[in-house]
Tab-separated table of C-alpha atoms in Angstrom:
chain	number	residue	atom	x	y	z
J	1	UNK	CA	41.341	-45.245	32.369
J	2	UNK	CA	37.929	-47.254	32.893
J	3	UNK	CA	36.095	-48.217	29.840
J	4	UNK	CA	32.986	-46.374	30.891
J	5	UNK	CA	35.145	-42.937	31.272
J	6	UNK	CA	36.701	-43.440	27.966
J	7	UNK	CA	33.304	-43.636	26.284
J	8	UNK	CA	32.350	-40.501	28.011
J	9	UNK	CA	35.595	-38.734	27.136
J	10	UNK	CA	35.262	-39.897	23.642
J	11	UNK	CA	31.647	-38.517	23.297
J	12	UNK	CA	32.512	-35.218	24.755
J	13	UNK	CA	35.418	-34.953	22.112
J	14	UNK	CA	33.397	-35.767	19.389
J	15	UNK	CA	30.899	-33.128	20.352
J	16	UNK	CA	33.694	-30.467	20.981
J	17	UNK	CA	35.863	-31.211	17.983
J	18	UNK	CA	33.673	-33.015	15.584
J	19	UNK	CA	33.996	-36.765	14.488
J	20	UNK	CA	36.477	-35.572	11.719
J	21	UNK	CA	38.785	-33.818	13.951
J	22	UNK	CA	42.241	-34.983	15.161
J	23	UNK	CA	43.231	-35.234	18.728
J	24	UNK	CA	46.718	-36.407	20.009
J	25	UNK	CA	47.861	-37.495	16.465
J	26	UNK	CA	44.876	-39.673	16.041
J	27	UNK	CA	41.336	-38.999	14.086
J	28	UNK	CA	38.499	-38.866	16.647
J	29	UNK	CA	36.259	-41.080	14.628
J	30	UNK	CA	38.907	-43.730	14.378
J	31	UNK	CA	39.261	-43.861	18.061
J	32	UNK	CA	37.962	-47.171	19.523
J	33	UNK	CA	35.953	-45.585	22.219
J	34	UNK	CA	33.958	-43.010	19.782
J	35	UNK	CA	33.143	-46.126	17.775
J	36	UNK	CA	31.873	-47.537	20.668
J	37	UNK	CA	29.628	-44.597	21.379
J	38	UNK	CA	28.534	-44.617	18.014
J	39	UNK	CA	27.553	-48.345	18.002
J	40	UNK	CA	25.817	-48.213	21.527
J	41	UNK	CA	23.502	-44.998	20.269
J	42	UNK	CA	21.706	-45.901	17.139
J	43	UNK	CA	19.808	-43.088	15.181
J	44	UNK	CA	16.109	-42.727	16.080
J	45	UNK	CA	13.556	-41.138	13.531
J	46	UNK	CA	11.533	-38.264	14.983
J	47	UNK	CA	7.995	-39.036	15.554
J	48	UNK	CA	5.483	-37.197	12.885
J	49	UNK	CA	3.448	-34.486	14.615
J	50	UNK	CA	-0.207	-35.319	15.579
J	51	UNK	CA	-2.812	-32.938	13.888
J	52	UNK	CA	-6.632	-33.037	14.208
J	53	UNK	CA	-8.486	-33.303	11.007
J	54	UNK	CA	-12.236	-33.135	9.916
J	55	UNK	CA	-13.709	-34.612	6.781
J	56	UNK	CA	-15.240	-32.011	4.490
J	57	UNK	CA	-18.750	-32.257	4.467
J	58	UNK	CA	-21.468	-31.952	1.684
J	59	UNK	CA	-24.776	-30.895	2.891
J	60	UNK	CA	-27.994	-29.499	1.263
J	61	UNK	CA	-28.363	-26.007	2.243
J	62	UNK	CA	-30.270	-22.937	1.421
J	63	UNK	CA	-28.148	-19.984	0.011
J	64	UNK	CA	-28.906	-16.582	0.723
J	65	UNK	CA	-28.154	-13.060	-0.408
J	66	UNK	CA	-28.202	-10.272	2.156
J	67	UNK	CA	-28.963	-6.613	1.884
J	68	UNK	CA	-29.065	-3.485	4.010
J	69	UNK	CA	-32.028	-1.272	3.865
J	70	UNK	CA	-34.340	0.830	5.890
J	71	UNK	CA	-37.882	0.635	7.089
J	72	UNK	CA	-40.321	3.063	5.800
J	73	UNK	CA	-44.079	3.644	6.571
J	74	UNK	CA	-46.679	2.511	4.134
J	75	UNK	CA	-48.532	5.685	4.835
J	76	UNK	CA	-46.961	8.944	5.835
J	77	UNK	CA	-49.253	12.098	6.291
J	78	UNK	CA	-48.297	15.566	7.117
J	79	UNK	CA	-51.454	17.103	8.540
J	80	UNK	CA	-52.190	20.685	7.305
J	81	UNK	CA	-55.279	22.727	7.928
J	82	UNK	CA	-57.810	23.354	4.825
J	83	UNK	CA	-59.101	26.530	6.343
J	84	UNK	CA	-57.455	29.549	7.944
J	85	UNK	CA	-58.268	30.521	11.444
J	86	UNK	CA	-56.897	30.594	15.067
J	87	UNK	CA	-56.144	27.163	16.585
J	88	UNK	CA	-58.328	26.645	19.703
J	89	UNK	CA	-57.089	23.304	20.815
J	90	UNK	CA	-54.914	20.124	20.324
J	91	UNK	CA	-56.561	16.733	21.171
J	92	UNK	CA	-53.580	14.410	21.121
J	93	UNK	CA	-50.394	13.597	23.121
J	94	UNK	CA	-47.212	13.771	21.068
J	95	UNK	CA	-46.148	10.315	20.423
J	96	UNK	CA	-49.777	8.708	20.709
J	97	UNK	CA	-50.965	5.944	18.492
J	98	UNK	CA	-54.031	7.332	16.872
J	99	UNK	CA	-56.819	5.654	15.181
J	100	UNK	CA	-58.190	6.752	11.870
J	101	UNK	CA	-60.919	9.324	12.315
J	102	UNK	CA	-59.702	10.621	15.726
J	103	UNK	CA	-60.009	14.417	16.413
J	104	UNK	CA	-56.501	15.952	16.431
J	105	UNK	CA	-56.945	19.710	16.066
J	106	UNK	CA	-60.071	22.279	16.491
J	107	UNK	CA	-59.864	25.750	14.714
J	108	UNK	CA	-62.043	28.487	16.144
J	109	UNK	CA	-65.381	27.893	14.227
J	110	UNK	CA	-67.409	30.978	14.849
J	111	UNK	CA	-66.507	32.517	11.636
J	112	UNK	CA	-67.339	29.657	9.775
J	113	UNK	CA	-70.655	29.112	11.658
J	114	UNK	CA	-71.664	32.573	10.780
J	115	UNK	CA	-70.619	32.241	7.052
J	116	UNK	CA	-72.936	28.946	6.872
J	117	UNK	CA	-75.911	30.768	8.393
J	118	UNK	CA	-75.384	33.628	5.995
J	119	UNK	CA	-75.297	31.110	3.110
J	120	UNK	CA	-78.511	29.266	4.380
J	121	UNK	CA	-80.259	32.614	4.436
J	122	UNK	CA	-79.398	33.386	0.802
J	123	UNK	CA	-80.744	30.059	-0.111
J	124	UNK	CA	-84.058	31.003	1.515
J	125	UNK	CA	-84.023	34.128	-0.293
J	126	UNK	CA	-83.586	32.386	-3.675
J	127	UNK	CA	-86.321	30.114	-3.016
J	128	UNK	CA	-88.703	33.000	-2.168
J	129	UNK	CA	-87.568	34.856	-5.393
J	130	UNK	CA	-88.170	31.309	-7.205
J	131	UNK	CA	-91.652	30.759	-5.796
J	132	UNK	CA	-92.578	34.527	-6.941
J	133	UNK	CA	-91.252	33.994	-10.370
J	134	UNK	CA	-93.140	30.673	-10.915
J	135	UNK	CA	-96.481	32.489	-9.982
J	136	UNK	CA	-95.620	35.333	-12.403
J	137	UNK	CA	-95.123	32.756	-14.907
J	138	UNK	CA	-98.418	30.862	-14.361
J	139	UNK	CA	-100.225	34.398	-14.517
J	140	UNK	CA	-98.626	35.237	-17.843
J	141	UNK	CA	-99.451	31.787	-19.390
J	142	UNK	CA	-103.348	32.394	-18.391
J	143	UNK	CA	-103.029	35.812	-19.822
J	144	UNK	CA	-101.719	34.971	-23.129
J	145	UNK	CA	-104.325	31.996	-23.541
J	146	UNK	CA	-106.986	34.644	-22.992
J	147	UNK	CA	-105.306	37.265	-25.316
J	148	UNK	CA	-104.552	39.953	-22.761
J	149	UNK	CA	-100.745	39.950	-22.824
J	150	UNK	CA	-98.081	39.600	-25.358
J	151	UNK	CA	-95.804	36.917	-26.090
J	152	UNK	CA	-92.847	39.149	-24.968
J	153	UNK	CA	-94.211	39.314	-21.579
J	154	UNK	CA	-94.488	35.608	-21.363
J	155	UNK	CA	-90.885	35.068	-22.489
J	156	UNK	CA	-89.894	37.472	-19.826
J	157	UNK	CA	-91.652	35.585	-17.148
J	158	UNK	CA	-89.844	32.186	-18.324
J	159	UNK	CA	-86.616	34.010	-18.143
J	160	UNK	CA	-87.135	35.284	-14.624
J	161	UNK	CA	-88.260	31.735	-13.531
J	162	UNK	CA	-85.031	30.391	-14.900
J	163	UNK	CA	-82.905	32.860	-13.259
J	164	UNK	CA	-84.562	32.047	-9.952
J	165	UNK	CA	-84.017	28.284	-10.114
J	166	UNK	CA	-80.345	29.169	-11.023
J	167	UNK	CA	-80.057	31.362	-7.898
J	168	UNK	CA	-81.313	28.307	-5.691
J	169	UNK	CA	-78.493	26.232	-7.226
J	170	UNK	CA	-75.902	28.730	-6.470
J	171	UNK	CA	-77.205	29.265	-3.013
J	172	UNK	CA	-77.120	25.489	-2.229
J	173	UNK	CA	-73.557	25.372	-3.492
J	174	UNK	CA	-72.546	28.286	-1.338
J	175	UNK	CA	-74.307	26.450	1.749
J	176	UNK	CA	-72.424	23.158	1.004
J	177	UNK	CA	-69.154	25.078	0.814
J	178	UNK	CA	-69.750	26.863	4.013
J	179	UNK	CA	-70.552	23.510	5.741
J	180	UNK	CA	-67.550	22.192	4.392
J	181	UNK	CA	-65.316	25.050	5.893
J	182	UNK	CA	-67.027	24.537	8.984
J	183	UNK	CA	-66.176	20.741	9.214
J	184	UNK	CA	-62.613	21.545	8.250
J	185	UNK	CA	-62.200	23.300	11.779
J	186	UNK	CA	-62.300	19.857	13.139
J	187	UNK	CA	-59.084	18.110	11.713
J	188	UNK	CA	-59.244	14.380	12.097
J	189	UNK	CA	-56.715	11.820	11.541
J	190	UNK	CA	-56.623	10.349	7.978
J	191	UNK	CA	-54.819	7.296	8.677
J	192	UNK	CA	-54.025	5.221	11.769
J	193	UNK	CA	-50.455	5.293	13.192
J	194	UNK	CA	-48.077	7.024	15.460
J	195	UNK	CA	-48.366	10.566	15.572
J	196	UNK	CA	-45.381	13.171	16.083
J	197	UNK	CA	-45.312	16.420	18.145
J	198	UNK	CA	-47.721	19.377	17.761
J	199	UNK	CA	-45.836	21.695	15.659
J	200	UNK	CA	-48.147	24.749	16.423
J	201	UNK	CA	-49.646	25.847	19.811
J	202	UNK	CA	-53.275	26.812	20.658
J	203	UNK	CA	-53.874	30.524	19.864
J	204	UNK	CA	-51.759	30.881	16.563
J	205	UNK	CA	-53.341	32.048	13.477
J	206	UNK	CA	-52.653	29.272	10.757
J	207	UNK	CA	-53.118	29.512	7.401
J	208	UNK	CA	-54.609	26.877	4.823
J	209	UNK	CA	-53.173	25.245	1.916
J	210	UNK	CA	-50.345	23.218	0.757
J	211	UNK	CA	-47.739	26.094	1.173
J	212	UNK	CA	-48.439	26.648	4.813
J	213	UNK	CA	-46.550	24.650	7.449
J	214	UNK	CA	-47.653	21.181	8.772
J	215	UNK	CA	-49.426	20.767	12.087
J	216	UNK	CA	-47.961	17.440	12.664
J	217	UNK	CA	-47.237	14.107	10.913
J	218	UNK	CA	-48.539	10.491	11.179
J	219	UNK	CA	-46.930	7.370	10.125
J	220	UNK	CA	-48.588	4.301	9.864
J	221	UNK	CA	-46.751	1.078	11.481
J	222	UNK	CA	-48.849	-2.068	10.483
J	223	UNK	CA	-47.813	-3.165	8.186
J	224	UNK	CA	-44.579	-1.580	7.436
J	225	UNK	CA	-42.099	-1.601	4.316
J	226	UNK	CA	-38.619	-2.465	4.063
J	227	UNK	CA	-36.569	-0.639	1.129
J	228	UNK	CA	-33.308	-2.058	-0.296
J	229	UNK	CA	-31.327	-1.810	-3.276
J	230	UNK	CA	-30.036	-4.824	-5.560
J	231	UNK	CA	-27.393	-4.897	-8.101
J	232	UNK	CA	-28.364	-5.429	-11.932
J	233	UNK	CA	-26.483	-8.912	-11.556
J	234	UNK	CA	-28.648	-9.735	-8.684
J	235	UNK	CA	-31.868	-8.616	-10.387
J	236	UNK	CA	-31.019	-10.849	-13.476
J	237	UNK	CA	-30.387	-13.908	-11.585
J	238	UNK	CA	-33.520	-13.565	-9.564
J	239	UNK	CA	-35.506	-12.952	-12.593
J	240	UNK	CA	-34.096	-15.985	-14.465
J	241	UNK	CA	-34.437	-18.276	-11.480
J	242	UNK	CA	-38.281	-17.050	-11.035
J	243	UNK	CA	-38.740	-17.896	-14.790
J	244	UNK	CA	-37.159	-21.330	-14.677
J	245	UNK	CA	-39.647	-21.976	-11.556
J	246	UNK	CA	-42.594	-21.042	-13.491
J	247	UNK	CA	-43.252	-17.599	-11.543
J	248	UNK	CA	-43.856	-14.364	-13.637
J	249	UNK	CA	-42.918	-11.925	-11.030
J	250	UNK	CA	-40.759	-11.840	-7.795
J	251	UNK	CA	-43.163	-9.309	-6.015
J	252	UNK	CA	-45.709	-10.898	-3.959
J	253	UNK	CA	-44.209	-14.520	-4.155
J	254	UNK	CA	-40.698	-14.303	-2.566
J	255	UNK	CA	-40.522	-14.888	1.161
J	256	UNK	CA	-37.649	-12.928	2.862
J	257	UNK	CA	-36.484	-12.306	6.583
J	258	UNK	CA	-35.140	-9.199	8.113
J	259	UNK	CA	-33.010	-9.023	11.449
J	260	UNK	CA	-32.341	-5.901	13.294
J	261	UNK	CA	-28.882	-4.243	14.329
J	262	UNK	CA	-29.424	-5.861	17.887
J	263	UNK	CA	-30.542	-9.431	16.725
J	264	UNK	CA	-28.422	-12.467	16.018
J	265	UNK	CA	-31.322	-14.188	13.973
J	266	UNK	CA	-33.630	-13.238	10.991
J	267	UNK	CA	-36.613	-13.307	13.048
J	268	UNK	CA	-39.027	-11.149	11.122
J	269	UNK	CA	-40.570	-12.677	8.142
J	270	UNK	CA	-42.194	-11.002	5.126
J	271	UNK	CA	-42.543	-10.983	1.352
J	272	UNK	CA	-41.212	-8.861	-1.426
J	273	UNK	CA	-44.138	-6.623	-2.678
J	274	UNK	CA	-42.453	-4.350	-5.248
J	275	UNK	CA	-39.599	-4.242	-7.593
J	276	UNK	CA	-38.985	-0.769	-9.279
J	277	UNK	CA	-39.418	-0.639	-13.313
J	278	UNK	CA	-35.990	0.533	-14.022
J	279	UNK	CA	-32.389	0.337	-12.856
J	280	UNK	CA	-30.834	3.381	-11.640
J	281	UNK	CA	-27.934	4.405	-14.127
J	282	UNK	CA	-25.890	6.165	-11.755
J	283	UNK	CA	-25.435	3.417	-9.305
J	284	UNK	CA	-26.361	0.368	-11.344
J	285	UNK	CA	-29.008	-0.835	-8.789
J	286	UNK	CA	-32.728	-1.345	-8.793
J	287	UNK	CA	-34.917	-0.600	-5.792
J	288	UNK	CA	-36.778	-3.432	-4.231
J	289	UNK	CA	-39.394	-3.454	-1.331
J	290	UNK	CA	-40.725	-6.057	1.134
J	291	UNK	CA	-43.779	-5.733	3.392
J	292	UNK	CA	-43.739	-6.905	6.971
J	293	UNK	CA	-46.580	-7.441	9.480
J	294	UNK	CA	-45.821	-5.290	12.620
J	295	UNK	CA	-48.548	-5.811	15.269
J	296	UNK	CA	-46.389	-4.768	18.256
J	297	UNK	CA	-44.993	-1.853	16.535
J	298	UNK	CA	-41.405	-2.765	17.266
J	299	UNK	CA	-40.439	-1.959	13.567
J	300	UNK	CA	-40.232	1.720	13.189
J	301	UNK	CA	-39.895	3.922	10.063
J	302	UNK	CA	-35.977	4.972	9.577
J	303	UNK	CA	-34.894	2.065	11.227
J	304	UNK	CA	-32.057	-0.070	9.737
J	305	UNK	CA	-32.051	-3.857	9.128
J	306	UNK	CA	-30.589	-6.731	7.184
J	307	UNK	CA	-32.591	-8.475	4.655
J	308	UNK	CA	-32.035	-12.075	3.497
J	309	UNK	CA	-33.412	-13.537	0.246
J	310	UNK	CA	-33.032	-17.016	-0.794
J	311	UNK	CA	-30.851	-17.481	-4.063
J	312	UNK	CA	-30.937	-21.434	-4.025
J	313	UNK	CA	-32.838	-24.106	-1.993
J	314	UNK	CA	-31.509	-27.738	-1.328
J	315	UNK	CA	-28.110	-26.789	-2.958
J	316	UNK	CA	-25.400	-29.304	-2.465
J	317	UNK	CA	-22.347	-27.398	-1.057
J	318	UNK	CA	-19.068	-28.557	0.807
J	319	UNK	CA	-18.608	-27.080	4.377
J	320	UNK	CA	-15.616	-26.919	6.536
J	321	UNK	CA	-14.913	-25.257	10.085
J	322	UNK	CA	-13.801	-21.667	9.568
J	323	UNK	CA	-10.908	-22.049	11.894
J	324	UNK	CA	-9.339	-24.371	9.179
J	325	UNK	CA	-9.105	-21.594	6.697
J	326	UNK	CA	-5.758	-19.764	6.238
J	327	UNK	CA	-5.070	-16.573	4.527
J	328	UNK	CA	-2.192	-15.496	2.077
J	329	UNK	CA	-2.769	-11.839	1.367
J	330	UNK	CA	-6.095	-12.010	-0.540
J	331	UNK	CA	-5.876	-15.865	-1.290
J	332	UNK	CA	-7.657	-18.227	1.222
J	333	UNK	CA	-6.301	-21.811	1.514
J	334	UNK	CA	-6.691	-25.073	3.843
J	335	UNK	CA	-4.080	-27.685	4.540
J	336	UNK	CA	-5.240	-31.215	3.609
J	337	UNK	CA	-3.810	-34.582	4.550
J	338	UNK	CA	-3.819	-37.622	2.111
J	339	UNK	CA	-3.921	-41.347	3.110
J	340	UNK	CA	-0.217	-41.405	3.338
J	341	UNK	CA	-0.073	-38.550	5.918
J	342	UNK	CA	1.351	-36.120	3.460
J	343	UNK	CA	0.367	-32.565	3.839
J	344	UNK	CA	-0.611	-30.350	0.809
J	345	UNK	CA	-2.192	-26.832	0.406
J	346	UNK	CA	-5.498	-26.283	-1.373
J	347	UNK	CA	-6.629	-22.814	-2.806
J	348	UNK	CA	-10.507	-22.464	-1.800
J	349	UNK	CA	-13.034	-19.963	-2.887
J	350	UNK	CA	-15.223	-18.796	0.415
J	351	UNK	CA	-19.019	-18.737	0.413
J	352	UNK	CA	-21.680	-18.151	2.987
J	353	UNK	CA	-21.030	-18.576	6.692
J	354	UNK	CA	-23.152	-21.052	8.613
J	355	UNK	CA	-22.550	-20.542	12.468
J	356	UNK	CA	-18.809	-21.664	12.832
J	357	UNK	CA	-18.705	-23.400	9.390
J	358	UNK	CA	-18.186	-21.840	5.971
J	359	UNK	CA	-19.071	-23.081	2.492
J	360	UNK	CA	-15.816	-23.576	0.281
J	361	UNK	CA	-15.352	-24.242	-3.394
J	362	UNK	CA	-12.092	-26.111	-4.203
J	363	UNK	CA	-12.662	-29.097	-1.884
J	364	UNK	CA	-14.236	-32.276	-2.354
J	365	UNK	CA	-16.487	-34.287	-0.163
J	366	UNK	CA	-14.417	-36.396	2.263
J	367	UNK	CA	-11.014	-34.779	2.086
J	368	UNK	CA	-9.349	-34.424	5.433
J	369	UNK	CA	-8.781	-30.866	6.307
J	370	UNK	CA	-6.435	-29.945	9.256
J	371	UNK	CA	-8.024	-27.788	11.679
J	372	UNK	CA	-5.452	-27.961	14.736
J	373	UNK	CA	-1.699	-27.997	14.703
J	374	UNK	CA	-1.587	-25.606	11.775
J	375	UNK	CA	1.789	-24.282	12.990
J	376	UNK	CA	3.407	-27.675	12.521
J	377	UNK	CA	2.530	-28.252	8.920
J	378	UNK	CA	3.782	-27.322	5.432
J	379	UNK	CA	3.608	-28.557	1.912
J	380	UNK	CA	5.034	-32.013	1.855
J	381	UNK	CA	5.230	-32.509	5.567
J	382	UNK	CA	4.398	-36.007	7.176
J	383	UNK	CA	1.932	-35.988	9.866
J	384	UNK	CA	-0.207	-38.391	12.031
J	385	UNK	CA	-3.823	-37.468	11.265
J	386	UNK	CA	-6.253	-37.714	14.086
J	387	UNK	CA	-9.889	-37.627	12.715
J	388	UNK	CA	-12.461	-35.618	14.991
J	389	UNK	CA	-16.111	-35.170	14.698
J	390	UNK	CA	-17.510	-31.528	14.373
J	391	UNK	CA	-21.144	-30.847	15.655
J	392	UNK	CA	-23.391	-30.292	12.568
J	393	UNK	CA	-24.521	-26.782	12.648
J	394	UNK	CA	-28.065	-25.590	11.861
J	395	UNK	CA	-28.434	-23.936	8.235
J	396	UNK	CA	-29.096	-20.573	9.693
J	397	UNK	CA	-26.653	-17.943	8.052
J	398	UNK	CA	-25.547	-15.207	10.505
């Protein structure tokens, strides 16, 4: 048999039977042609897998807390009639923006005009009676000086003059009340804002008083409030941070930002203007409120939003790409490579997210973190690390 054929045959026997097997009374591993195969094919070490790594980056960032809340109007007014009567006219369109002082409703004014005329006539009558009483008093004073009347008559004239003066005052009050009632037949907007629907149509008899139904409502739009709840722990952190920075109060001094449910960025800036005076015992939270300018009226009462409040500025934190973070149930970890190419696993605690990066605790600046080829690594594995550059993201929290 040619030598090349023997080599191929020996290799096939070694694979099929194993090097320690016997063939034709001879151990296969002792056969010269098998030894020749082994000598001609030296073992080669498999290359280490190549993985991409990035260096954990430490940067100064602003840290935020976020709260979900709802916008509320600074002023919300239910419009009710102050006098009873038939509704004559509605002077607005539902949903309009109205200004303070605009005419909204008209009530039939004729009964109130009649009442005012009657009150004015009684005032004239009281004034005439007062003039007569003054003249009678003057005559009584002259007669008592001449000794032609008694002191009791003078006292009676004084009493009549005082009653006449009091009657004038009562008649003036009646005129003022009748004039007020007549003015209340014209219902004007007490605040500027967006008006709701008219709940009562013209021709209906409406009643006066707080117990009567509202005719409509008005909510102010600019400025507008944003109300949210903070935990007791968050409240304590902010108060201590404010005290350490020399601020006595958070309200009026702390800037905040809000984004709406369809926005990616916190585009609306405002400030905290109120912190409640106690923590709710049932929820363990305290109510906070921020105020925002709203010149275009986009922010509407009842609308949900997400508010962020800075908890630390220029804080030095370690950031890594979020795709490098693995999860083992509730444990978060990353794979790191040392200078010898050995892989090890490190447990990390996650912080805020900035674009595609995440703040983590448990890593040091400069440690090389694996971001690709994660399926090829394990604890103690040897790899070839290829350092790549990640673009620095803007410090805008999502």
